PDB file of C-alpha atoms in Angstrom:
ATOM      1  CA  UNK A1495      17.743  -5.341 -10.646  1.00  0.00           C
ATOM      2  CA  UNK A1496      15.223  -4.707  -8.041  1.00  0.00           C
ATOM      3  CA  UNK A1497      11.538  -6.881  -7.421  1.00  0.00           C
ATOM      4  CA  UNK A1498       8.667  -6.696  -4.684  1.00  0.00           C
ATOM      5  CA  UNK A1499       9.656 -10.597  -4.167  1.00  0.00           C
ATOM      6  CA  UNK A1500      12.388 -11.903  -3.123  1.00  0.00           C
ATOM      7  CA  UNK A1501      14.673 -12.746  -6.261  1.00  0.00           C
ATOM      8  CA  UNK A1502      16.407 -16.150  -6.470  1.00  0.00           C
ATOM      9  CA  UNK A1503      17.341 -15.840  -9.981  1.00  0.00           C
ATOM     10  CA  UNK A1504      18.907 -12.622 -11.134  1.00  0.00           C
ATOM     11  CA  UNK A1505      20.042 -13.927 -14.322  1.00  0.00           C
ATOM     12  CA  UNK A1506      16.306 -14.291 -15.174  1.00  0.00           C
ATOM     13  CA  UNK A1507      15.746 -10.316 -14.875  1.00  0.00           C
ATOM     14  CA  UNK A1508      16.277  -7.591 -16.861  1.00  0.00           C
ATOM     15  CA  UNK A1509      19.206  -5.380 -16.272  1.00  0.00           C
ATOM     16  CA  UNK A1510      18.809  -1.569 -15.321  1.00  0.00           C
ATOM     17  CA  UNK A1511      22.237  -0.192 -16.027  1.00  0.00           C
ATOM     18  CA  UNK A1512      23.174   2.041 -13.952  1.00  0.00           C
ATOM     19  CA  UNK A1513      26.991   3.929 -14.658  1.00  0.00           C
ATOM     20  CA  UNK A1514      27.276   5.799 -11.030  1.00  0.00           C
ATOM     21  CA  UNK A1515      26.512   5.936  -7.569  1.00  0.00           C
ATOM     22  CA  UNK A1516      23.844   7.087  -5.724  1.00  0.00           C
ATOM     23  CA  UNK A1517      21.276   5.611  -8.196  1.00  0.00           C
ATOM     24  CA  UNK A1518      17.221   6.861  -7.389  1.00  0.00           C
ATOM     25  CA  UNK A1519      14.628   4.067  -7.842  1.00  0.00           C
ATOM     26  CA  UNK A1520      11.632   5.432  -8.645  1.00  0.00           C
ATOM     27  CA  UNK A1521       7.644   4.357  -9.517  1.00  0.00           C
ATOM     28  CA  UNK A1522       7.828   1.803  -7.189  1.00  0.00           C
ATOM     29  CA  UNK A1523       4.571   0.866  -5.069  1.00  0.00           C
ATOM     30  CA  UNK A1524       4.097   2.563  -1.407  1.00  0.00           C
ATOM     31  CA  UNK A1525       4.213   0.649   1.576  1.00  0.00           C
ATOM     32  CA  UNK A1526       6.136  -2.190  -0.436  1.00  0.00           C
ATOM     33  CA  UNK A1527       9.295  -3.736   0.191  1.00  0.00           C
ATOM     34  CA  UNK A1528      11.941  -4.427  -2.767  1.00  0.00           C
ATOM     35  CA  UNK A1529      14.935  -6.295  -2.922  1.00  0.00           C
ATOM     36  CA  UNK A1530      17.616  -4.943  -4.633  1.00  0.00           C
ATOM     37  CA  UNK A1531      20.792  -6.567  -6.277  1.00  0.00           C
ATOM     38  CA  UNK A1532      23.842  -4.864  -7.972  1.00  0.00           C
ATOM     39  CA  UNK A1533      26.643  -5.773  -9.658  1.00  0.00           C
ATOM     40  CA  UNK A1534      29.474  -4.036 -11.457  1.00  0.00           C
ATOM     41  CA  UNK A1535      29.192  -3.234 -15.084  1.00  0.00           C
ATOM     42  CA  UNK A1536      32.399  -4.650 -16.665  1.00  0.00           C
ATOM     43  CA  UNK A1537      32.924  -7.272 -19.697  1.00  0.00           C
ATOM     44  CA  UNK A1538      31.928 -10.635 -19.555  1.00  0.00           C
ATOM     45  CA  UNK A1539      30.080 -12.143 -16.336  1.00  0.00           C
ATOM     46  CA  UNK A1540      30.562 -10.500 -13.427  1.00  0.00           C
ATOM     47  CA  UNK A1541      29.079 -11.015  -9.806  1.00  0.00           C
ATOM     48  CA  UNK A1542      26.268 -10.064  -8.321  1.00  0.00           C
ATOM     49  CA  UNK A1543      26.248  -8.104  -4.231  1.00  0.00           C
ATOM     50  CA  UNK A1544      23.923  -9.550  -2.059  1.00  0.00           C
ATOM     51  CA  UNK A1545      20.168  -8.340  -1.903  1.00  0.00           C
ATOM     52  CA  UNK A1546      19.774  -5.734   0.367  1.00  0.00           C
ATOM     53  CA  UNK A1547      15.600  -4.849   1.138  1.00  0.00           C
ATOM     54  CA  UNK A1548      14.380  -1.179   0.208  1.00  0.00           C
ATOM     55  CA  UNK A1549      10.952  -0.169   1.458  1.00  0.00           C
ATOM     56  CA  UNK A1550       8.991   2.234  -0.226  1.00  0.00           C
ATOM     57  CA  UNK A1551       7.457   5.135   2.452  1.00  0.00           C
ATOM     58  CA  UNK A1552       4.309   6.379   0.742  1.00  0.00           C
ATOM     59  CA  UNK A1553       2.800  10.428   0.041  1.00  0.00           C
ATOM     60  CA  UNK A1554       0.362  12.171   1.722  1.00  0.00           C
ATOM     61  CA  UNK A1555       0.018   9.274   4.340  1.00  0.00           C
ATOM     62  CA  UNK A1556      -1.161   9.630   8.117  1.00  0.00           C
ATOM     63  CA  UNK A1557      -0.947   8.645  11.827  1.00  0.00           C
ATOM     64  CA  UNK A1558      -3.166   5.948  13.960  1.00  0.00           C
ATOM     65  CA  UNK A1559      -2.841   6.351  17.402  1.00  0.00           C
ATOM     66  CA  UNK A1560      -3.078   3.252  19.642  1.00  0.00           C
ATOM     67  CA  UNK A1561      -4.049   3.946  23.244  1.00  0.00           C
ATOM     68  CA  UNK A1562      -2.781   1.200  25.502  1.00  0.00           C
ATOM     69  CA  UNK A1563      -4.031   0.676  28.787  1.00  0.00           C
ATOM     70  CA  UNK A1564      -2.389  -2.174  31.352  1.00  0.00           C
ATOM     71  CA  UNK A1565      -4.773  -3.027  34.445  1.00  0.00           C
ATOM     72  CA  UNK A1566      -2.000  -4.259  36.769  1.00  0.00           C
ATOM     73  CA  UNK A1567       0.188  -0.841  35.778  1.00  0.00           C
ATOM     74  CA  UNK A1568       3.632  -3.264  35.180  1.00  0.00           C
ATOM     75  CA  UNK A1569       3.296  -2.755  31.129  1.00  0.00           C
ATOM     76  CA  UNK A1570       2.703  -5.327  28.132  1.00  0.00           C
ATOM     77  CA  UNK A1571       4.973  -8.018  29.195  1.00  0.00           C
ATOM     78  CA  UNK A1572       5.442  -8.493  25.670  1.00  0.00           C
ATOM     79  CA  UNK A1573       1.908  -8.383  23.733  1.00  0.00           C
ATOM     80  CA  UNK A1574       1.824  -5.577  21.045  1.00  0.00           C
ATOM     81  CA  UNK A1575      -0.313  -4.273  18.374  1.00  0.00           C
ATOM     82  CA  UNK A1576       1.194  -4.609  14.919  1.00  0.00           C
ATOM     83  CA  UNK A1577      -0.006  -2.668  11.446  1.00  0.00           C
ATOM     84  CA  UNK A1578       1.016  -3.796   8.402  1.00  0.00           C
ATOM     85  CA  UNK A1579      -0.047  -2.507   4.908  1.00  0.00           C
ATOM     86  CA  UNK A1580       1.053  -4.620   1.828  1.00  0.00           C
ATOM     87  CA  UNK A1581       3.058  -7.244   4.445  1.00  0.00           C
ATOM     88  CA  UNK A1582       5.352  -4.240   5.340  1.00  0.00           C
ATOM     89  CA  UNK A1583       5.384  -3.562   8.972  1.00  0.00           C
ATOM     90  CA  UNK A1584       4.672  -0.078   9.753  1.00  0.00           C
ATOM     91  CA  UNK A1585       4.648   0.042  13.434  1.00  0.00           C
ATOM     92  CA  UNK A1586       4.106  -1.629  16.878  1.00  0.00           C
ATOM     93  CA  UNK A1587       2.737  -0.570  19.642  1.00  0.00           C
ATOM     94  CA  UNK A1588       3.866  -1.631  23.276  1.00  0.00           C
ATOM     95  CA  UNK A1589       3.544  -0.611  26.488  1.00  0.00           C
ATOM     96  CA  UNK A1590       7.460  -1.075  28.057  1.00  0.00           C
ATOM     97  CA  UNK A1591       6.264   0.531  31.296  1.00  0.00           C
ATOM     98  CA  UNK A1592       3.285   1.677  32.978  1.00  0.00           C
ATOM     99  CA  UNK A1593      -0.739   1.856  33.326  1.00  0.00           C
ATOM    100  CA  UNK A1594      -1.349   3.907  29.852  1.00  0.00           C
ATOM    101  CA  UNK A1595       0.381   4.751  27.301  1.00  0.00           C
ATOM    102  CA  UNK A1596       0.194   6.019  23.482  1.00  0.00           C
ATOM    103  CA  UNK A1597       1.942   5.442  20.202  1.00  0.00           C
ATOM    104  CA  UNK A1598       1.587   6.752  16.207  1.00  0.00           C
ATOM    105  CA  UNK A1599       1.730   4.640  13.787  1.00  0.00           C
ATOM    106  CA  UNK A1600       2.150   6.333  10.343  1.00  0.00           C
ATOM    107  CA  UNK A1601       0.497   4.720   7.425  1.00  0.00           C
ATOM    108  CA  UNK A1602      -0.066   5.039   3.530  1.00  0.00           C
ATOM    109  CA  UNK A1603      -3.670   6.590   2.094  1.00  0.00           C
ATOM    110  CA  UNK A1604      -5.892   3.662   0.566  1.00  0.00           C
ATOM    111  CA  UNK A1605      -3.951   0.948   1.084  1.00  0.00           C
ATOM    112  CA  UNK A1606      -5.557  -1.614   3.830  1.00  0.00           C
ATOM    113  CA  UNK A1607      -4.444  -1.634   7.250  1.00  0.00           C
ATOM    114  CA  UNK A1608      -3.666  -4.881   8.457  1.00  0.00           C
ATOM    115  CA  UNK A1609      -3.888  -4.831  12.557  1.00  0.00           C
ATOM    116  CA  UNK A1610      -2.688  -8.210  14.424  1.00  0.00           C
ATOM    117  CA  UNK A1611      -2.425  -8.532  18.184  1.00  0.00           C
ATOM    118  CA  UNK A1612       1.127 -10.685  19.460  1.00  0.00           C
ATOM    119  CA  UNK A1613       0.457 -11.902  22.598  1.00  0.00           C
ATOM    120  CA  UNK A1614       3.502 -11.859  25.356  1.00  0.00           C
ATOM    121  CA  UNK A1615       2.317 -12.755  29.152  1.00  0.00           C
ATOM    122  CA  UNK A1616      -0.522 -11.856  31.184  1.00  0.00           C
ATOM    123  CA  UNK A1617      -2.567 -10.548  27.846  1.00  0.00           C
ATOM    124  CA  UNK A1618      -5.697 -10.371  30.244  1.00  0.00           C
ATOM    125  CA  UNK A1619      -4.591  -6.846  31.643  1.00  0.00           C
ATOM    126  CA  UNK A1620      -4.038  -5.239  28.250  1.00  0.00           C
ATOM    127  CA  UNK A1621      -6.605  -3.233  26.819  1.00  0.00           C
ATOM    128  CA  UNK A1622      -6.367  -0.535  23.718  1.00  0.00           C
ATOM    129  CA  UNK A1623      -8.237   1.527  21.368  1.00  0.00           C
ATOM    130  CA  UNK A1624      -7.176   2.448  17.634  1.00  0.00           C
ATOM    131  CA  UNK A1625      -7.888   5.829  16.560  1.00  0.00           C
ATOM    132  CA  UNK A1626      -7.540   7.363  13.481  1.00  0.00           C
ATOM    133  CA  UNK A1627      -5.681  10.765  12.832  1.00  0.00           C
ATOM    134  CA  UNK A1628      -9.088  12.889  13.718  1.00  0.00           C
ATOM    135  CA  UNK A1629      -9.244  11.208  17.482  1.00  0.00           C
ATOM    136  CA  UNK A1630     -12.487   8.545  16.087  1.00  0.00           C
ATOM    137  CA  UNK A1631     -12.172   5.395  17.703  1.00  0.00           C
ATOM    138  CA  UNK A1632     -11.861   2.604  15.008  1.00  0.00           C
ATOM    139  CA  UNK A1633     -11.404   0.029  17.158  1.00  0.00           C
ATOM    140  CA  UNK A1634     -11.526  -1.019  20.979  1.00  0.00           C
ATOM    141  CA  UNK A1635     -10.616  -4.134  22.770  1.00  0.00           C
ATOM    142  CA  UNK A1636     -10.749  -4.250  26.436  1.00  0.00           C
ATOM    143  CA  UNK A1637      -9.411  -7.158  27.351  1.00  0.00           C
ATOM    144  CA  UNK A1638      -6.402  -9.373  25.346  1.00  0.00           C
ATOM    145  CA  UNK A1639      -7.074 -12.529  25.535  1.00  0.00           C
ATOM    146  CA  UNK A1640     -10.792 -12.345  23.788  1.00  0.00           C
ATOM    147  CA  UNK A1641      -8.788 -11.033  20.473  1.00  0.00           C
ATOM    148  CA  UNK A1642      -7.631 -13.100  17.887  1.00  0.00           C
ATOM    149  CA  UNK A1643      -3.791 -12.778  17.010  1.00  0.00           C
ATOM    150  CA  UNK A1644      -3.884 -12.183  13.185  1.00  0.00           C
ATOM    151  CA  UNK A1645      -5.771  -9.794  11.501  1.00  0.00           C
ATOM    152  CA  UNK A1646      -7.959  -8.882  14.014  1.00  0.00           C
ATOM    153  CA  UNK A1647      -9.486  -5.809  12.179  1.00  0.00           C
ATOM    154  CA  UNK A1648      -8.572  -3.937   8.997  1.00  0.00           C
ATOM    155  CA  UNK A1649      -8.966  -0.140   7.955  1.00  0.00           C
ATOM    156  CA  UNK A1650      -8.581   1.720   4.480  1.00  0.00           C
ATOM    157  CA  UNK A1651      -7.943   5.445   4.766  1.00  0.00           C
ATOM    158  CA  UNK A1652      -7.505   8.340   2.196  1.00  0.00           C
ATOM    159  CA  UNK A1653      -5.746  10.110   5.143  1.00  0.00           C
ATOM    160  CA  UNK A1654      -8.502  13.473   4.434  1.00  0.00           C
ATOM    161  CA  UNK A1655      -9.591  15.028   7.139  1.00  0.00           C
ATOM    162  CA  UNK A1656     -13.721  14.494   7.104  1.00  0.00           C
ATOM    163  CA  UNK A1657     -16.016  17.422   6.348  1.00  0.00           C
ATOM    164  CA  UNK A1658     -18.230  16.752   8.945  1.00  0.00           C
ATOM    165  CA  UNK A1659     -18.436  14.144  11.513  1.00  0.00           C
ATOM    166  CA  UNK A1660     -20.447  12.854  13.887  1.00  0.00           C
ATOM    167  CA  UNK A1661     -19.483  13.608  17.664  1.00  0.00           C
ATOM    168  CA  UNK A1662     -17.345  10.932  19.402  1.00  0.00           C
ATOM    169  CA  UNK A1663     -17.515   9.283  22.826  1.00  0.00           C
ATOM    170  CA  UNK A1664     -20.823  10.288  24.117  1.00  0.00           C
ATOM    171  CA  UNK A1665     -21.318   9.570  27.816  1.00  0.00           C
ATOM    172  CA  UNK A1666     -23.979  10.634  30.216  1.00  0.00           C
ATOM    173  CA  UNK A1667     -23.142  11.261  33.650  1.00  0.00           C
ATOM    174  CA  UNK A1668     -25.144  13.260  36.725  1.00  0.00           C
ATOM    175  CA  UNK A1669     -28.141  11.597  36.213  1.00  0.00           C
ATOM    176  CA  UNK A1670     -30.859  13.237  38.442  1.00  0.00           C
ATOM    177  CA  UNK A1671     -35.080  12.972  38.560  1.00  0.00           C
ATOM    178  CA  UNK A1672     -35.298  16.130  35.087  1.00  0.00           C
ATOM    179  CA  UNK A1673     -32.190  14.559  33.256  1.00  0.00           C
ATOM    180  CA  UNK A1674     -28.549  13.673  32.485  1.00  0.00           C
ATOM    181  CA  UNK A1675     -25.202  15.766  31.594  1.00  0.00           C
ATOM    182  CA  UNK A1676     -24.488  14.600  28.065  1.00  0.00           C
ATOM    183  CA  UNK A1677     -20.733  14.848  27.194  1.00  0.00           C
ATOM    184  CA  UNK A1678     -18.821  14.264  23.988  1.00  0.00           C
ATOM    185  CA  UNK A1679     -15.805  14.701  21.850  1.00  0.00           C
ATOM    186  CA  UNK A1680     -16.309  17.258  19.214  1.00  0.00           C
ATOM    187  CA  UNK A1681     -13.993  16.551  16.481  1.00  0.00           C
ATOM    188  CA  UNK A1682     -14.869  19.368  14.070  1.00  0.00           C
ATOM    189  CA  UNK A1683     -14.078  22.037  17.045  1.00  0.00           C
ATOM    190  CA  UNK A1684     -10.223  21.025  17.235  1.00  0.00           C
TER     191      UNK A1684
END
């Protein structure tokens, strides 16, 4: 037997027999943990093994790439970004070491993001950006302690590259009496 809860009662489910091992569940939900019990299939009552958790990787899916930044250069000191989709963690991000680092999270298409910041010590020199699998900055927080720990933004993505999109990071720079040097991040040209 096998549910997306956790099952307290398997005498209240309906059996799956299953006459071998390895057995394939399948049609289950991406992104979604299951809990899973078996038991041998023999007369009269027999017992059940304990519930082992199964989680459900999804098709098609995609990276989001946190960019960490530490202003004192010493690392995190514990505070991380977390995603979740459907309660299922599906990565942190940390910074063990360092000024700046980068990590992927990988994701399921269109099924909500769920970002929440855990705070370790000295939050105040972390700062990060979330970007999604094209380089476009979803999210940026420059400064830990001003974000709140749970939920602190949420995302759906169909993991398709865009068409078109507008140009990222724009910056001027070189400003002089006729005019600036306009930079930017063209997406479309990788």
């Amino acid at each position: 037997i096998y549910d997306s809860v956790a099952i307290t009662n398997p005498a209240a489910y309906t059996v799956t027999p299953a006459y071998s091992s390895p057995l394939t569940l399948s049609g289950l939900n991406p992104a979604t943990t299951y809990h899973v019990y078996v038991r041998p299939s023999c007369p009269g009552v027999t017992p059940w093994s304990h519930t082992v958790a199964a989680t459900r990787v999804c098709d098609g899916g995609c990276d989001v790439e946190i960019v960490m930044h530490d202003s004192y250069g010493d690392g995190w000191n514990g505070n991380k970004v977390v995603a979740t989709q459907n309660g299922q963690v599906m990565g942190e991000a940390t910074l063990t070491t360092g000024r700046d680092g980068t990590a992927l999270i990988g994701i399921c298409p269109n099924i909500p993001i769920q970002f929440n910041f855990q705070t370790g010590s000295y939050p105040s020199e972390t700062s990060f950006e979330i970007n999604d699998a094209w380089g476009h900055q979803l999210f940026a927080c420059n400064n830990g302690t001003n974000i709140p720990s749970q939920n602190f933004f949420t995302h759906t993505t169909d993991c398709q590259a865009p068409l078109c999109v507008a140009p990222d990071r724009i910056a001027a720079s070189g400003i002089t009496s006729t005019g600036p040097t306009l930079t930017w991040f063209d997406t479309m040209a990788i």
